[in-house]
CSV table of C-alpha atoms in Angstrom, one decimal:
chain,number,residue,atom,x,y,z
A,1153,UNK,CA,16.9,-42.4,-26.4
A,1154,UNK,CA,13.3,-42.1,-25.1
A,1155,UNK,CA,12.6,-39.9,-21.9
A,1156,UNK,CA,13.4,-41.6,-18.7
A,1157,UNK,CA,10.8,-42.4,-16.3
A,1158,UNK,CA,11.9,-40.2,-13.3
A,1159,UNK,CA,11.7,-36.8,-16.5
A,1160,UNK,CA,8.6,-38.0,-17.3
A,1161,UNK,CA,7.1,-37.9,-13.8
A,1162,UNK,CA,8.6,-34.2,-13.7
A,1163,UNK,CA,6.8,-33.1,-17.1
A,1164,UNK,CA,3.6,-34.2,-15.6
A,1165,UNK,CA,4.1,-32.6,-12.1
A,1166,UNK,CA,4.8,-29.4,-13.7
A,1167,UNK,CA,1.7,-29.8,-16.1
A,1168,UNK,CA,-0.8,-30.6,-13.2
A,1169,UNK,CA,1.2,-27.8,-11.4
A,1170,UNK,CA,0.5,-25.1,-14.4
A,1171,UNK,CA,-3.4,-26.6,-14.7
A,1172,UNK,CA,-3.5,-26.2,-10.9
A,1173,UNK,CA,-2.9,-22.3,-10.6
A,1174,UNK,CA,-4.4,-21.6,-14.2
A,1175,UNK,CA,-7.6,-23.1,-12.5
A,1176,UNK,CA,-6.9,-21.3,-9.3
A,1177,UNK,CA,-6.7,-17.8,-10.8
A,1178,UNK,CA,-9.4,-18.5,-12.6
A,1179,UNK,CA,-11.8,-20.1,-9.9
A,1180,UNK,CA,-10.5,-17.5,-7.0
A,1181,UNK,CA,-11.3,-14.8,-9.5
A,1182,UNK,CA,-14.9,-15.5,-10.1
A,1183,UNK,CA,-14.9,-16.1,-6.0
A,1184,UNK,CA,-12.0,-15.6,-3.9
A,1185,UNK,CA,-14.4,-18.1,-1.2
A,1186,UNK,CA,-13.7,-21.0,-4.0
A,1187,UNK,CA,-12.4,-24.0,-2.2
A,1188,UNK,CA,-9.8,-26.6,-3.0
A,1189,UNK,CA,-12.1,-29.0,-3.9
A,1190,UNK,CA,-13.2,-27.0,-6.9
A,1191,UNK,CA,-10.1,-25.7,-7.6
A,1192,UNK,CA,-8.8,-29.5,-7.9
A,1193,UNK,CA,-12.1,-30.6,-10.3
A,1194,UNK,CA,-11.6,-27.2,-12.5
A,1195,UNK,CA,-7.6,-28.1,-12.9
A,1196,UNK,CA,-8.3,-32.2,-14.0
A,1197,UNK,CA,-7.0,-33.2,-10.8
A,1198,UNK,CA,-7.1,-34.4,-7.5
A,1199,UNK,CA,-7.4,-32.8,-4.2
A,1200,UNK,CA,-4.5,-34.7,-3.4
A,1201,UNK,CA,-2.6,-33.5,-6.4
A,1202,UNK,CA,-3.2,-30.2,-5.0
A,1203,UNK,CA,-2.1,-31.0,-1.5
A,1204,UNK,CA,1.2,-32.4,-3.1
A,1205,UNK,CA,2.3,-28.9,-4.6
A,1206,UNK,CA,0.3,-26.5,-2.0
A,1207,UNK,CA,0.0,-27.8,1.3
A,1208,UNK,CA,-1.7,-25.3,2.6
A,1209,UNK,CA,-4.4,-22.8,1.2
A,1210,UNK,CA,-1.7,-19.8,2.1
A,1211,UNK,CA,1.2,-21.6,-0.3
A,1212,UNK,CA,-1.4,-21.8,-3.0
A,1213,UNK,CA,-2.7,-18.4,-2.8
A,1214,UNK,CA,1.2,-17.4,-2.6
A,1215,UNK,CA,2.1,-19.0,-5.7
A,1216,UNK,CA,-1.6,-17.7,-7.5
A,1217,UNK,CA,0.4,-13.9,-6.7
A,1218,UNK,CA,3.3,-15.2,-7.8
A,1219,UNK,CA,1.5,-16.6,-11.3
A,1220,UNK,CA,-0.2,-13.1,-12.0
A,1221,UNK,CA,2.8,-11.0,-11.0
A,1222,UNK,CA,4.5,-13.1,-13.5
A,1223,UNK,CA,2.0,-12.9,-16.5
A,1224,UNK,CA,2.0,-9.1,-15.5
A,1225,UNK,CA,6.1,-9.3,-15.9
A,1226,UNK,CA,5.9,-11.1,-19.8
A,1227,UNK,CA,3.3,-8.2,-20.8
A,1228,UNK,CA,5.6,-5.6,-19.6
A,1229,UNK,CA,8.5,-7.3,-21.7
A,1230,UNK,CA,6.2,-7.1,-24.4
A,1231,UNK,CA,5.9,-3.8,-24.4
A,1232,UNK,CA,9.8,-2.8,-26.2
A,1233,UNK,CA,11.1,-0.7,-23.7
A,1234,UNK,CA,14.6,-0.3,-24.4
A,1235,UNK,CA,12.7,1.1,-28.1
A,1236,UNK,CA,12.1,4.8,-28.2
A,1237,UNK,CA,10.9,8.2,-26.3
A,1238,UNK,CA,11.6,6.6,-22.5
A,1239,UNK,CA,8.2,8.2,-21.6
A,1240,UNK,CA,6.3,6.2,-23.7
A,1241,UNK,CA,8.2,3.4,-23.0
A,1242,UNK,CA,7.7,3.8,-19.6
A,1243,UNK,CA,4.0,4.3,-19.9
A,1244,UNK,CA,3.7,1.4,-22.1
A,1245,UNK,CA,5.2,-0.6,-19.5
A,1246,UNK,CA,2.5,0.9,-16.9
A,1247,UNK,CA,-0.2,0.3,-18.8
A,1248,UNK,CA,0.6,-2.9,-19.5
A,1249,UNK,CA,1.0,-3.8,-15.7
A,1250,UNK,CA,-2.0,-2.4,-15.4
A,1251,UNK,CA,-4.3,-4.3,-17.8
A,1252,UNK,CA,-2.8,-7.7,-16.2
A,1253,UNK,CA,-4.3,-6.0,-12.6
A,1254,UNK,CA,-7.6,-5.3,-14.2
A,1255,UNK,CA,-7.7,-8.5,-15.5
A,1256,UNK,CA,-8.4,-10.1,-12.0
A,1257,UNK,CA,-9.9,-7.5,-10.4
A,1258,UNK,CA,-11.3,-9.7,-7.8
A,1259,UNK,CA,-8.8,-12.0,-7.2
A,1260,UNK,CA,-7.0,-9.1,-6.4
A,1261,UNK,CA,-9.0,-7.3,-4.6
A,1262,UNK,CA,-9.1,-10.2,-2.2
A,1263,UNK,CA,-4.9,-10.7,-2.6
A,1264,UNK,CA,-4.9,-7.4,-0.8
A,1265,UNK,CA,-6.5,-8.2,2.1
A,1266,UNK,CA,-4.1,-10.6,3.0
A,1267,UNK,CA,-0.8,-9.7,5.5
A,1268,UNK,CA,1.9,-9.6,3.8
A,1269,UNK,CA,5.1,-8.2,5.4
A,1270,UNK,CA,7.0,-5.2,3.8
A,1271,UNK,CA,9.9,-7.5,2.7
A,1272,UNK,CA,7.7,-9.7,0.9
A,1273,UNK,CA,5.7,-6.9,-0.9
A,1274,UNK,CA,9.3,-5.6,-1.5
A,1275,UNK,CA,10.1,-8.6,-3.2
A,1276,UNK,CA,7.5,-9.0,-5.1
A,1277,UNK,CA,7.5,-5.4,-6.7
A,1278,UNK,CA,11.2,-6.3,-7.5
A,1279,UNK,CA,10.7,-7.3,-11.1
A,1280,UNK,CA,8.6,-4.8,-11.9
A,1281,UNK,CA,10.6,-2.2,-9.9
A,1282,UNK,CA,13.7,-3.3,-12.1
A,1283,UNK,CA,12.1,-2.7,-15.4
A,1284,UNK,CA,10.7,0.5,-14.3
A,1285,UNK,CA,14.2,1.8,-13.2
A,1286,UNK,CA,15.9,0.9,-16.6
A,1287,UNK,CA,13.7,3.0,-18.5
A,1288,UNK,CA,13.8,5.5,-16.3
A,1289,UNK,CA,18.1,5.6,-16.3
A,1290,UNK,CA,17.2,5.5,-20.3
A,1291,UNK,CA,15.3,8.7,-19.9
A,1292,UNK,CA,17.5,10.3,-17.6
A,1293,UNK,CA,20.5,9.4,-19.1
A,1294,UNK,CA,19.3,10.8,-22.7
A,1295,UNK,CA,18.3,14.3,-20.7
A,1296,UNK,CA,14.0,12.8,-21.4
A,1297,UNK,CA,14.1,13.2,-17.5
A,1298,UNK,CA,14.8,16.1,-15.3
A,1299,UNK,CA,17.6,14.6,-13.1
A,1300,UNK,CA,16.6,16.7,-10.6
A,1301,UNK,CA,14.5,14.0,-8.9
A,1302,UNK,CA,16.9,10.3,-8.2
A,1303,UNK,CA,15.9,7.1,-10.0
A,1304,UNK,CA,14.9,5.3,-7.4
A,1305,UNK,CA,12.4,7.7,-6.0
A,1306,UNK,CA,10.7,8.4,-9.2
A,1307,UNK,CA,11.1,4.4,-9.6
A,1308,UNK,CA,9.0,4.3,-6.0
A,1309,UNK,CA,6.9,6.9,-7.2
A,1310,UNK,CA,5.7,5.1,-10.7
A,1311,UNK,CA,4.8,1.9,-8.4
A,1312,UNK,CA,2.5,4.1,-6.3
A,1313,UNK,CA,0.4,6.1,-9.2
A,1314,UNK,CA,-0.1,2.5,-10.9
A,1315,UNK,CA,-1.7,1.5,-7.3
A,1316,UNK,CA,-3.0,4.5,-6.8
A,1317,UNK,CA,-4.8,4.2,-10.5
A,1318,UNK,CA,-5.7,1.1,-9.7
A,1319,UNK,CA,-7.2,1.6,-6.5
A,1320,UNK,CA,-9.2,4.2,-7.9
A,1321,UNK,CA,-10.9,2.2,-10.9
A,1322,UNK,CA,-11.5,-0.7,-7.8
A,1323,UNK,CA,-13.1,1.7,-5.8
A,1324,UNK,CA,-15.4,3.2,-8.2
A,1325,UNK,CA,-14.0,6.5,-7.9
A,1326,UNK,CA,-12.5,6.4,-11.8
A,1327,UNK,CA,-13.0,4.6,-15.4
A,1328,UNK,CA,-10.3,2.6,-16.5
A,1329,UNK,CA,-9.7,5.1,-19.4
A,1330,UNK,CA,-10.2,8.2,-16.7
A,1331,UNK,CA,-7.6,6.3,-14.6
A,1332,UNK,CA,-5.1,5.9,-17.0
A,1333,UNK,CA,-5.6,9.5,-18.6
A,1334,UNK,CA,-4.4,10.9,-14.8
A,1335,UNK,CA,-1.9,8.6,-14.8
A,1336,UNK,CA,-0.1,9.2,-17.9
A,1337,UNK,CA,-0.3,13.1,-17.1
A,1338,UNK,CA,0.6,12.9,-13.4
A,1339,UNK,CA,3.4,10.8,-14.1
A,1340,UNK,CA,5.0,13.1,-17.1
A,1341,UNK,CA,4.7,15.7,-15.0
A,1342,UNK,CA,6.6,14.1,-12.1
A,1343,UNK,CA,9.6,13.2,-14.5
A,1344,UNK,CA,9.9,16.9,-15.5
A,1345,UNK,CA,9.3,15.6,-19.3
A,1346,UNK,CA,9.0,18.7,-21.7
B,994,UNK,CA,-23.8,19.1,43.4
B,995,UNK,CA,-21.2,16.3,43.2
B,996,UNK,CA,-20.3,14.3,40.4
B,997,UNK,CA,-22.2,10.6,40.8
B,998,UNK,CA,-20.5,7.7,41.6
B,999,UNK,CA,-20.9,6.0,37.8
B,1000,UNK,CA,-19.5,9.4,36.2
B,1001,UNK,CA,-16.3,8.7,38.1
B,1002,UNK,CA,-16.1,5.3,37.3
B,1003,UNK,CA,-16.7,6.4,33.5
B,1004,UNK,CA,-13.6,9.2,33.8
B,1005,UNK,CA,-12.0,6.6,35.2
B,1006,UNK,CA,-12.2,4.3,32.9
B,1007,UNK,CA,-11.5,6.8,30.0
B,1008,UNK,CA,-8.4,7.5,32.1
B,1009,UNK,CA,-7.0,4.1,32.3
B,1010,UNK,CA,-8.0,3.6,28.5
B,1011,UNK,CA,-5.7,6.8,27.8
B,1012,UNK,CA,-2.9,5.4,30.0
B,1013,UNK,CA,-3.0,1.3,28.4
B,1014,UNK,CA,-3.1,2.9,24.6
B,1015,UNK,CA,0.2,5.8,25.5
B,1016,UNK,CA,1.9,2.8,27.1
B,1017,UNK,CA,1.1,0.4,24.3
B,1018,UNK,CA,2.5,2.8,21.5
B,1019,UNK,CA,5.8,3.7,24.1
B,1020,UNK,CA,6.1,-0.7,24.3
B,1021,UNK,CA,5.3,-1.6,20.9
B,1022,UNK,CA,7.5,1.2,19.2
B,1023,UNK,CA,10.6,-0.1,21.4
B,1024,UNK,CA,9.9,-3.7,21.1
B,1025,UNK,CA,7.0,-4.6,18.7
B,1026,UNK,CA,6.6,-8.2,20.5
B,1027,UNK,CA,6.2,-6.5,23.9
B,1028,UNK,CA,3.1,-8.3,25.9
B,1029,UNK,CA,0.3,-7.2,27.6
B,1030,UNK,CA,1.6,-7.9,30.8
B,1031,UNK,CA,4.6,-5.3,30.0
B,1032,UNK,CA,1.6,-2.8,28.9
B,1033,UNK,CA,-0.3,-3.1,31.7
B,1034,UNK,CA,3.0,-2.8,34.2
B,1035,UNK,CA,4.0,0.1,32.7
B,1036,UNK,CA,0.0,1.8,32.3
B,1037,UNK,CA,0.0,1.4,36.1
B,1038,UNK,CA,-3.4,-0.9,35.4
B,1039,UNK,CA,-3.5,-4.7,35.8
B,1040,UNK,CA,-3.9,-7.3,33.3
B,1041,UNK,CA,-7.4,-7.9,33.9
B,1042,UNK,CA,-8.2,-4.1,32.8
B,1043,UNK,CA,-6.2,-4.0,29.8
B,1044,UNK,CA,-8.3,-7.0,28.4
B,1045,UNK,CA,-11.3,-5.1,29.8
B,1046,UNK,CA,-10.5,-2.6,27.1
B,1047,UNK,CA,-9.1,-4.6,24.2
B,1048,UNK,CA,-10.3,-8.5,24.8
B,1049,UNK,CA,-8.1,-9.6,22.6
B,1050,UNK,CA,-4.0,-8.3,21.2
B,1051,UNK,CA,-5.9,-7.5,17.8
B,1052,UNK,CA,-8.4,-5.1,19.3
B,1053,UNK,CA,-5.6,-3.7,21.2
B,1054,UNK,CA,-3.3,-3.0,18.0
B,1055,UNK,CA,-6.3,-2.0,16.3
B,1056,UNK,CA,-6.7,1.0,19.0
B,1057,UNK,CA,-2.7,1.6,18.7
B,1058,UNK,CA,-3.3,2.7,15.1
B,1059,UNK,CA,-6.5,4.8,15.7
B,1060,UNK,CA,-4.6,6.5,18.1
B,1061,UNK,CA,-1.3,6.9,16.3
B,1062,UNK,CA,-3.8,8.1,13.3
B,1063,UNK,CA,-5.6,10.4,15.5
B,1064,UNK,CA,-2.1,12.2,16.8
B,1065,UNK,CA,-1.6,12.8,12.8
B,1066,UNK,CA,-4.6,14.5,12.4
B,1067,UNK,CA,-4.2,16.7,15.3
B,1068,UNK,CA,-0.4,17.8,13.8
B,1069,UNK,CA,-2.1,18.3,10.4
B,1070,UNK,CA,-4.7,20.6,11.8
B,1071,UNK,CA,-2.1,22.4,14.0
B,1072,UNK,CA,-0.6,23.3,10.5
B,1073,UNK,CA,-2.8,26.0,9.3
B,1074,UNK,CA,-4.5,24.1,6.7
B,1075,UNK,CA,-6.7,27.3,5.5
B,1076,UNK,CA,-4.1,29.9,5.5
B,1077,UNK,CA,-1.8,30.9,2.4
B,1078,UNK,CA,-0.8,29.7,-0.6
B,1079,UNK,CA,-2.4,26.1,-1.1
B,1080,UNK,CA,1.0,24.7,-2.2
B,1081,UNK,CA,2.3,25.6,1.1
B,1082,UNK,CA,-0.7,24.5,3.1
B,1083,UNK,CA,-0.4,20.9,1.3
B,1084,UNK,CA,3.0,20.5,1.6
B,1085,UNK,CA,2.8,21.7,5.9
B,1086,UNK,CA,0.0,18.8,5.8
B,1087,UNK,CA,2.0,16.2,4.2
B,1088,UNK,CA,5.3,17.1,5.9
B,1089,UNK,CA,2.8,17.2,9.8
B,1090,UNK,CA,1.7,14.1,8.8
B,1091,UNK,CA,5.2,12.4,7.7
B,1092,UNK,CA,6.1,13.8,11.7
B,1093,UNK,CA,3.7,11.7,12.9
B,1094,UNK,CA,4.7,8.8,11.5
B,1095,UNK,CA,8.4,8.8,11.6
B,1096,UNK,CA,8.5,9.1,15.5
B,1097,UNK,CA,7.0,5.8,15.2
B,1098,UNK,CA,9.4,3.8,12.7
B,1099,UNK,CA,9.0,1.0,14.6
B,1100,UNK,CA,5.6,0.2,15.9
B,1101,UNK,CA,4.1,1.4,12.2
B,1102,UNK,CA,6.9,-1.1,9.8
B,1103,UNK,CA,5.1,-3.8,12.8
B,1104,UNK,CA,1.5,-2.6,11.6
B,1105,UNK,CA,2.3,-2.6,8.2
B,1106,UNK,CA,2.6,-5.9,7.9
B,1107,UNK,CA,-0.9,-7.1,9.5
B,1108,UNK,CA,-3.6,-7.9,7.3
B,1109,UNK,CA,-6.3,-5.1,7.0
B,1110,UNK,CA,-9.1,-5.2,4.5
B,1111,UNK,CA,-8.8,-2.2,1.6
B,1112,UNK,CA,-11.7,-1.1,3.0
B,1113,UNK,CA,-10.5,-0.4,6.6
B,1114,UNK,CA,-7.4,1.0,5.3
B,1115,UNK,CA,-9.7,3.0,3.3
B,1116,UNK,CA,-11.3,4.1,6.2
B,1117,UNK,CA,-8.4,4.8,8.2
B,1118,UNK,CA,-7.1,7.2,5.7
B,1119,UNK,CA,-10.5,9.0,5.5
B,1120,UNK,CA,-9.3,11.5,7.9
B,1121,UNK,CA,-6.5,12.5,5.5
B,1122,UNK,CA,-7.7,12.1,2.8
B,1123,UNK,CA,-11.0,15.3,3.7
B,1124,UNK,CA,-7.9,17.6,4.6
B,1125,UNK,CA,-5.7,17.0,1.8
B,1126,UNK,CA,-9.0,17.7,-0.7
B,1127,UNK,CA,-9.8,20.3,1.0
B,1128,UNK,CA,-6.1,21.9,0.6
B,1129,UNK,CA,-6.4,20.8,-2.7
B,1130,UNK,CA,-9.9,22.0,-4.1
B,1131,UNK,CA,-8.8,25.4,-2.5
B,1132,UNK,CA,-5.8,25.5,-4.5
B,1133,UNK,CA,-7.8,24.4,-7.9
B,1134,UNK,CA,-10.7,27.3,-6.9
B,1135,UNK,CA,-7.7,29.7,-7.0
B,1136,UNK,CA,-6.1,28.6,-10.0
B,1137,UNK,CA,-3.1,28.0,-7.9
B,1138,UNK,CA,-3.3,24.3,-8.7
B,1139,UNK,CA,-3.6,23.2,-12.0
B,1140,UNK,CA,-7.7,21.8,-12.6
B,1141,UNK,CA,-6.8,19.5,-15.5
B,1142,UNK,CA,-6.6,16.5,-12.8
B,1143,UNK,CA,-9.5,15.8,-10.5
B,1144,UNK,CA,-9.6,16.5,-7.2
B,1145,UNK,CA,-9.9,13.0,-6.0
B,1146,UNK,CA,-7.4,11.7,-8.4
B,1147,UNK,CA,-4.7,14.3,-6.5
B,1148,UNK,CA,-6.0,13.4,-3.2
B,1149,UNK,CA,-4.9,9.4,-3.9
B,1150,UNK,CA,-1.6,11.2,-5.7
B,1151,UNK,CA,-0.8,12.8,-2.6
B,1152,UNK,CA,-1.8,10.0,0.2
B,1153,UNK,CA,0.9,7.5,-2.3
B,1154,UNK,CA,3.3,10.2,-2.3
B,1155,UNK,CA,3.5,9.9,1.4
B,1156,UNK,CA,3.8,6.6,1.5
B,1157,UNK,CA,6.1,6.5,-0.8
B,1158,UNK,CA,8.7,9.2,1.4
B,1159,UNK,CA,7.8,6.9,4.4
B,1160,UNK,CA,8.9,3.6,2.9
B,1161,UNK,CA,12.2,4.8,1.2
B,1162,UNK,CA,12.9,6.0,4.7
B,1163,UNK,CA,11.9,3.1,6.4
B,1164,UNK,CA,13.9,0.9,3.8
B,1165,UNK,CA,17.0,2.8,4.6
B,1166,UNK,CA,17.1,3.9,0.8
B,1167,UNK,CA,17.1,7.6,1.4
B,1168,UNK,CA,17.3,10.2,4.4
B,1169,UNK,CA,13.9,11.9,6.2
B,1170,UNK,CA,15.5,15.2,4.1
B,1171,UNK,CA,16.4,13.5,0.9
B,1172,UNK,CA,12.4,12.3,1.3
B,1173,UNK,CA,10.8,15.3,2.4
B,1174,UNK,CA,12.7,17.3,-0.7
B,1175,UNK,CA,11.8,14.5,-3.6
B,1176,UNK,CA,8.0,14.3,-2.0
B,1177,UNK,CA,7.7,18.3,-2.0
B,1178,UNK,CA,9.0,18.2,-5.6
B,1179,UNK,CA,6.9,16.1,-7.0
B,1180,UNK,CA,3.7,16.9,-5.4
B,1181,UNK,CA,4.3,20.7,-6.6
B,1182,UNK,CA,4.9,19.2,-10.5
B,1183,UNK,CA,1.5,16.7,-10.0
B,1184,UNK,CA,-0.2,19.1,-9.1
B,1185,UNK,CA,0.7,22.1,-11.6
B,1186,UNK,CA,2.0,24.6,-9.8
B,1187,UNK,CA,4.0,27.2,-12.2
């Protein structure tokens, strides 16, 4: 039976759709000024097209997080976590968040500037929150960890030295190699490793 | 010789100032929607002055947090920065600091969520951030604190570490004790202590 009209009409939306925010990560991250126009002409589309899935500049930036956060989520699933020592699971799983950041550095940069309420920010460390947690419960569980310190604390705590790392290399202050070097030691020593 | 007519006005004016910015952080932590019309009632000033001050709710909430800010600062250098062990010194700061910002829950999870450019945030934290390297360079010249991790690096570590007690608070995910214990912990392992 071939493909009915009304399936094909949905392969194409989510093709222009996937061109669409390929083109605006791309575009916004060589400058986060770009307009829809280009944005439209990079993705093989028109502004219209655009319109139709983002009606406003604000839902298309939303989704443009949502895009990153997500190729940020399939390197981290990459990265075998459930496989070995949890700490170098777990700094696998940083360091490959991490690389996906410094991969649009300004794109990001310019992400961050924008309100966002706590909720939202919440929800979009969520994923990454989760992944974090389950290695650390691994590391805990197999005595890795010092218990001392709750899973959810040191899960809060392993979001803020990847920001903080990231911050750092954004700023100037730090390499990318210094960066991740402080990491990896500040956060063995947080999790009472050996 | 009696002060001149313009120096009163000035004192005056600095006066009024005071009164709109104690009112607007009383208001705003109550209700985070309150107007200016309830500030201005409750500064004893008139509408017309608050907007003489702060033309616009922006430049207004802008002031709130320089002075919410500049009432952390003064509890962290009420806490002895320069005496004692460094350990302690940092951890008085952190916990002065916390203080601050806890009497506040309201007004700040309402400030958190307005955009602000990294490099005002920046700036806003620069205040902090000279008195925690300070506490923390002391600490390293001692050999109290572990040198293996820069300076600045710890100074980031510390400022996210805050942040960190401060949101798991504010989320409802652990007590101000529960927070204040896990933040001491793990600054004392980032930073080397024996």
């Amino acid at each position: 039976m071939p493909p009915s009209p009304a399936r094909n009409r949905r392969a194409d939306a989510q093709r222009s759709r996937a061109a669409i925010l390929d083109a605006a990560v791309r575009l916004l991250n060589a400058n986060p000024d770009a307009g829809v126009e280009a944005i439209a002409t990079a993705a093989g589309v028109t502004r219209q097209t655009v319109y139709a899935h983002f009606p406003s500049r604000e839902r298309l930036l939303a989704a443009v997080v949502d895009h990153v956060t997500e190729e940020a989520i399939e390197a981290m699933d990459a990265a075998d976590l459930d496989t070995g020592p949890a700490a170098d699971a777990l700094l696998r799983l940083v360091e490959a968040g991490l690389r996906t950041v410094w991969r649009y550095p300004v794109l990001l940069r310019a992400i961050a500037s924008l309100p966002v309420s706590p909720e939202t920010d919440h929800e979009r460390h969520a994923p990454v929150a989760d992944r974090v947690g389950r290695v650390i419960r691994r590391g805990q569980g197999t005595g890795e960890f010092d218990a001392g310190l709750s899973a959810g604390w040191l899960v809060a705590v392993t979001v803020k030295l990847g920001h903080a790392a990231s911050e750092e290399v954004e700023a100037g202050g730090m390499s990318y190699e210094d960066a991740t070097k402080a990491l990896r030691t500040s956060l063995l020593r947080v999790l009472g490793t050996p």
